[in-house]
Amino acid sequence: MVENDLVSLAKNASKNAYVPYSHFPIGAAVKTKDGKIFTGCNIENASFGLTNCGERTAIFKAVSEGYTNFSEIAIYGEAEEPVSPCGACRQVMAEFFEPSAKVTLISKKGETVEMTVGGLLPYSFTDLN
Ligand code: THU
């Protein structure tokens, strides 16, 4: 699968976003190191703090299927500017990606910004030992 497909899969995943409170759909597509792709969207709740972000939905879907090593992620937001991942999602990315892994942020117009996991969360907490 060509790299750009991750971008279109992230956008497509946002169609399933459950966002009755924020009306702010997010979609994400994550690629495992062996090339498998998982997608996710944000899922809100009437108890707002229970909301799961799109990035974490995609990553947790993959982890629950036995994949814990990822090479890159694309994140689409229905916004004018590419959406920057929240702190919780950065910490989850730091757990499962190498610092050099590519993160592509995508706006609703299709503009992209490329970052790395390490650039988004430098000097991250990674281990209890
Ligand atoms: N959201 C994400 O899905 N990912 C982020 O990194 C930032 C925020 C979602 C959570 C909530 O459903 C909506 O965006 C507004 O905060």
Coordinates of N, CA and C and ligand atoms in Angstrom, one line a residue:
M1 N 0.8 -1.2 0.0 CA 0.0 0.0 0.0 C 0.9 1.3 0.0
V2 N 0.6 2.2 -0.9 CA 1.4 3.4 -0.9 C 1.1 4.3 0.3
E3 N 2.1 5.1 0.6 CA 2.1 5.9 1.8 C 0.9 6.8 1.9
N4 N 0.5 7.4 0.8 CA -0.6 8.3 0.8 C -1.9 7.7 1.2
D5 N -2.0 6.4 1.1 CA -3.2 5.7 1.4 C -3.5 5.9 2.9
L6 N -2.5 6.0 3.7 CA -2.7 6.2 5.2 C -3.5 7.5 5.4
V7 N -3.2 8.5 4.6 CA -3.9 9.8 4.7 C -5.4 9.6 4.3
S8 N -5.7 9.0 3.2 CA -7.1 8.8 2.9 C -7.8 7.9 3.8
L9 N -7.1 6.9 4.3 CA -7.8 6.0 5.3 C -8.1 6.7 6.6
A10 N -7.2 7.6 7.0 CA -7.5 8.4 8.2 C -8.7 9.3 8.0
K11 N -8.8 9.9 6.8 CA -9.9 10.8 6.6 C -11.2 10.0 6.5
N12 N -11.1 8.8 5.9 CA -12.3 8.0 5.8 C -12.8 7.5 7.2
A13 N -11.8 7.2 8.0 CA -12.1 6.7 9.4 C -12.9 7.8 10.2
S14 N -12.7 9.0 9.9 CA -13.4 10.1 10.6 C -14.9 10.1 10.4
K15 N -15.3 9.4 9.3 CA -16.8 9.4 9.0 C -17.5 8.6 10.1
N16 N -16.8 7.7 10.8 CA -17.5 7.0 11.9 C -17.3 7.6 13.2
A17 N -16.7 8.8 13.3 CA -16.5 9.5 14.6 C -17.9 9.7 15.3
Y18 N -17.9 9.3 16.6 CA -19.1 9.5 17.4 C -18.9 10.8 18.2
V19 N -19.4 11.9 17.7 CA -19.0 13.2 18.2 C -20.3 14.1 18.4
P20 N -21.3 13.6 19.2 CA -22.5 14.4 19.4 C -22.3 15.7 20.3
Y21 N -21.1 15.7 21.0 CA -20.9 16.8 21.9 C -20.0 17.9 21.3
S22 N -18.9 17.4 20.7 CA -17.9 18.4 20.1 C -18.2 18.7 18.7
H23 N -18.8 17.8 18.0 CA -19.0 17.9 16.5 C -17.7 18.1 15.8
F24 N -16.6 17.4 16.3 CA -15.3 17.6 15.8 C -14.7 16.2 15.5
P25 N -15.0 15.7 14.2 CA -14.6 14.4 13.9 C -13.1 14.2 13.7
I26 N -12.5 13.2 14.2 CA -11.1 12.9 14.0 C -11.0 11.4 13.5
G27 N -10.1 11.2 12.5 CA -9.9 9.8 12.1 C -8.4 9.6 12.1
A28 N -8.0 8.4 12.3 CA -6.6 8.0 12.3 C -6.3 6.7 11.7
A29 N -5.2 6.5 11.0 CA -4.8 5.3 10.5 C -3.3 5.0 10.9
V30 N -3.1 3.8 11.4 CA -1.8 3.5 12.0 C -1.3 2.3 11.2
K31 N 0.0 2.3 10.9 CA 0.6 1.2 10.1 C 1.5 0.4 11.1
T32 N 1.4 -0.9 11.1 CA 2.3 -1.8 11.9 C 3.6 -1.9 11.2
K33 N 4.6 -2.4 11.9 CA 5.9 -2.5 11.3 C 5.9 -3.5 10.2
D34 N 5.0 -4.5 10.2 CA 4.9 -5.5 9.1 C 3.8 -5.1 8.1
G35 N 3.4 -3.8 8.1 CA 2.6 -3.3 7.0 C 1.1 -3.4 7.2
K36 N 0.6 -3.9 8.3 CA -0.9 -3.9 8.5 C -1.4 -2.6 8.9
I37 N -2.6 -2.3 8.5 CA -3.2 -0.9 8.8 C -4.4 -1.1 9.7
F38 N -4.5 -0.3 10.7 CA -5.7 -0.2 11.5 C -6.2 1.2 11.6
T39 N -7.5 1.4 11.6 CA -8.0 2.8 11.6 C -8.9 3.0 12.9
G40 N -9.1 4.2 13.2 CA -9.9 4.6 14.4 C -10.5 5.9 14.3
C41 N -11.5 6.2 15.1 CA -12.1 7.5 15.2 C -12.3 7.9 16.6
N42 N -12.6 9.2 16.9 CA -12.9 9.6 18.3 C -14.3 9.1 18.6
I43 N -14.4 8.7 19.9 CA -15.7 8.2 20.4 C -16.0 8.9 21.7
E44 N -17.0 9.8 21.7 CA -17.3 10.6 22.9 C -18.4 9.9 23.8
N45 N -18.6 10.5 24.9 CA -19.5 10.0 25.9 C -20.2 11.2 26.6
A46 N -21.4 10.9 27.1 CA -22.1 12.0 27.8 C -21.3 12.4 29.1
S47 N -20.6 11.4 29.6 CA -19.6 11.7 30.6 C -18.3 12.1 29.9
F48 N -18.1 13.4 29.6 CA -17.1 13.8 28.6 C -15.7 13.2 28.8
G49 N -15.3 13.1 30.0 CA -13.9 12.6 30.3 C -13.7 11.2 29.8
L50 N -14.7 10.5 29.4 CA -14.6 9.1 29.0 C -14.3 9.0 27.5
T51 N -14.3 10.2 26.8 CA -14.0 10.2 25.4 C -12.7 9.6 25.0
N52 N -12.7 8.8 23.9 CA -11.5 8.2 23.4 C -11.1 8.9 22.1
C53 N -9.9 9.4 22.0 CA -9.4 10.1 20.8 C -9.3 9.1 19.6
G54 N -9.3 9.6 18.4 CA -9.2 8.8 17.2 C -7.9 8.0 17.2
E55 N -6.8 8.7 17.5 CA -5.5 8.1 17.5 C -5.4 6.9 18.4
R56 N -5.9 7.1 19.6 CA -5.9 6.0 20.6 C -6.8 4.8 20.2
T57 N -8.0 5.2 19.6 CA -8.8 4.1 19.1 C -8.1 3.2 18.1
A58 N -7.4 3.8 17.1 CA -6.7 3.1 16.1 C -5.6 2.2 16.7
I59 N -4.8 2.8 17.6 CA -3.7 2.1 18.3 C -4.2 1.0 19.1
F60 N -5.2 1.3 19.9 CA -5.7 0.2 20.8 C -6.4 -0.9 20.1
K61 N -7.0 -0.6 18.9 CA -7.6 -1.7 18.1 C -6.4 -2.6 17.7
A62 N -5.3 -2.0 17.2 CA -4.2 -2.8 16.8 C -3.6 -3.6 17.9
V63 N -3.4 -3.0 19.0 CA -2.8 -3.7 20.2 C -3.7 -4.8 20.6
S64 N -5.0 -4.6 20.6 CA -5.9 -5.7 21.0 C -5.9 -6.9 20.0
E65 N -5.3 -6.6 18.8 CA -5.2 -7.7 17.8 C -3.8 -8.3 17.8
G66 N -3.0 -7.8 18.7 CA -1.6 -8.4 18.9 C -0.5 -7.7 18.2
Y67 N -0.8 -6.4 17.8 CA 0.3 -5.6 17.1 C 0.7 -4.5 18.1
T68 N 2.0 -4.5 18.4 CA 2.5 -3.4 19.3 C 3.6 -2.6 18.8
N69 N 4.0 -2.8 17.6 CA 5.1 -2.0 17.0 C 4.6 -1.3 15.7
F70 N 4.7 0.0 15.7 CA 4.1 0.8 14.6 C 5.2 1.6 13.9
S71 N 5.1 1.8 12.6 CA 6.0 2.6 11.8 C 5.5 4.0 11.6
E72 N 4.2 4.2 11.4 CA 3.7 5.5 11.2 C 2.2 5.6 11.5
I73 N 1.8 6.9 11.6 CA 0.4 7.2 11.9 C 0.0 8.4 11.1
A74 N -1.2 8.4 10.6 CA -1.8 9.6 10.0 C -3.1 10.0 10.8
I75 N -3.2 11.3 11.0 CA -4.3 11.8 11.9 C -5.0 12.9 11.1
Y76 N -6.3 12.7 10.9 CA -7.1 13.7 10.1 C -8.1 14.4 11.1
G77 N -8.2 15.7 11.0 CA -9.2 16.4 11.8 C -10.0 17.3 10.9
E78 N -11.3 17.3 11.2 CA -12.2 18.1 10.4 C -12.1 19.6 10.8
A79 N -10.9 20.2 10.5 CA -10.5 21.5 10.9 C -9.7 22.2 9.8
E80 N -9.7 23.5 10.0 CA -9.0 24.4 9.0 C -7.5 24.1 8.9
E81 N -6.9 23.8 10.1 CA -5.5 23.5 10.2 C -5.3 22.1 10.6
P82 N -4.2 21.5 10.2 CA -3.9 20.1 10.7 C -4.0 20.0 12.3
V83 N -4.7 19.0 12.8 CA -4.9 18.9 14.2 C -3.7 18.3 14.9
S84 N -3.3 18.9 16.0 CA -2.2 18.4 16.8 C -2.7 17.4 17.8
P85 N -2.0 16.2 17.9 CA -2.5 15.2 18.9 C -2.4 15.7 20.4
C86 N -3.4 15.3 21.2 CA -3.4 15.7 22.6 C -2.3 15.0 23.3
G87 N -2.1 15.4 24.6 CA -1.0 14.9 25.4 C -1.1 13.4 25.6
A88 N -2.4 13.0 25.9 CA -2.6 11.5 26.2 C -2.2 10.7 25.0
C89 N -2.6 11.1 23.8 CA -2.3 10.4 22.6 C -0.8 10.4 22.3
R90 N -0.1 11.5 22.6 CA 1.4 11.5 22.4 C 2.0 10.5 23.3
Q91 N 1.6 10.4 24.6 CA 2.1 9.4 25.5 C 1.9 8.0 25.0
V92 N 0.7 7.7 24.5 CA 0.4 6.4 24.0 C 1.3 6.1 22.8
M93 N 1.5 7.1 21.9 CA 2.3 6.9 20.7 C 3.8 6.6 21.2
A94 N 4.2 7.3 22.2 CA 5.6 7.0 22.7 C 5.8 5.6 23.2
E95 N 4.7 5.0 23.7 CA 4.8 3.6 24.2 C 5.0 2.6 23.0
F96 N 4.4 2.9 21.9 CA 4.4 1.9 20.8 C 5.2 2.2 19.5
F97 N 5.7 3.5 19.4 CA 6.4 3.9 18.2 C 7.9 4.3 18.6
E98 N 8.8 4.2 17.7 CA 10.1 4.7 17.9 C 10.0 6.2 17.8
P99 N 10.9 6.9 18.4 CA 10.9 8.4 18.4 C 10.9 9.0 16.9
S100 N 11.6 8.2 16.0 CA 11.7 8.7 14.6 C 10.5 8.4 13.8
A101 N 9.5 7.7 14.3 CA 8.3 7.3 13.5 C 7.6 8.6 13.0
K102 N 7.1 8.4 11.8 CA 6.4 9.6 11.2 C 5.0 9.7 11.6
V103 N 4.6 11.0 11.9 CA 3.2 11.3 12.2 C 2.8 12.4 11.2
T104 N 1.7 12.1 10.4 CA 1.2 13.0 9.4 C -0.1 13.6 9.9
L105 N -0.2 14.9 10.1 CA -1.4 15.6 10.5 C -2.1 16.2 9.3
I106 N -3.4 16.0 9.2 CA -4.1 16.4 8.0 C -5.3 17.3 8.3
S107 N -5.4 18.4 7.6 CA -6.6 19.3 7.7 C -7.7 18.8 6.8
K108 N -8.9 19.5 7.0 CA -10.0 19.0 6.1 C -9.8 19.4 4.7
K109 N -8.9 20.4 4.4 CA -8.6 20.7 3.0 C -7.5 19.7 2.4
G110 N -7.0 18.9 3.3 CA -6.0 18.0 2.8 C -4.5 18.4 3.0
E111 N -4.4 19.6 3.6 CA -3.0 20.1 3.9 C -2.4 19.1 5.0
T112 N -1.1 18.9 4.8 CA -0.5 18.0 5.8 C 0.7 18.6 6.4
V113 N 1.0 18.2 7.7 CA 2.2 18.6 8.4 C 2.8 17.3 8.9
E114 N 4.1 17.2 8.7 CA 4.8 15.9 9.1 C 5.6 16.2 10.3
M115 N 5.4 15.3 11.3 CA 6.1 15.4 12.6 C 6.7 14.0 12.8
T116 N 7.4 13.9 14.0 CA 7.8 12.6 14.5 C 7.2 12.4 15.9
V117 N 7.2 11.2 16.3 CA 6.7 10.9 17.7 C 7.6 11.6 18.7
G118 N 8.9 11.5 18.5 CA 9.8 12.1 19.4 C 9.8 13.6 19.4
G119 N 9.4 14.2 18.2 CA 9.3 15.6 18.1 C 8.0 16.1 18.9
L120 N 7.0 15.3 18.9 CA 5.8 15.6 19.5 C 5.9 15.5 21.1
L121 N 6.7 14.5 21.5 CA 6.8 14.3 22.9 C 8.3 13.9 23.2
P122 N 9.1 15.0 23.3 CA 10.5 14.7 23.6 C 10.7 14.3 25.1
Y123 N 11.8 13.5 25.3 CA 12.1 13.1 26.7 C 10.9 12.5 27.4
S124 N 10.2 11.6 26.7 CA 9.0 11.0 27.2 C 9.3 10.0 28.3
F125 N 8.3 9.8 29.1 CA 8.3 8.7 30.1 C 8.0 7.4 29.4
T126 N 8.9 6.4 29.5 CA 8.7 5.2 28.7 C 8.8 3.9 29.5
D127 N 9.3 4.0 30.7 CA 9.5 2.7 31.4 C 9.4 2.9 32.9
L128 N 9.0 1.9 33.6 CA 9.0 2.0 35.1 C 10.4 1.5 35.7
N129 N 11.3 0.9 34.8 CA 12.5 0.4 35.4 C 13.7 1.4 35.2
Ligands
THU1 N1 -9.6 14.5 19.9 C1 -9.0 13.5 19.2 O1 -9.7 12.5 18.8 N2 -7.6 13.5 19.1 C2 -6.8 14.4 19.6 O2 -5.6 14.3 19.6 C3 -7.4 15.7 20.1 C4 -8.8 15.6 20.5 C5 -11.0 14.5 20.0 C6 -11.6 14.3 21.4 C7 -12.9 14.9 21.2 O3 -13.8 14.0 20.7 C8 -12.8 16.0 20.2 O4 -11.6 15.8 19.5 C9 -12.7 17.4 20.8 O5 -11.8 17.5 21.8

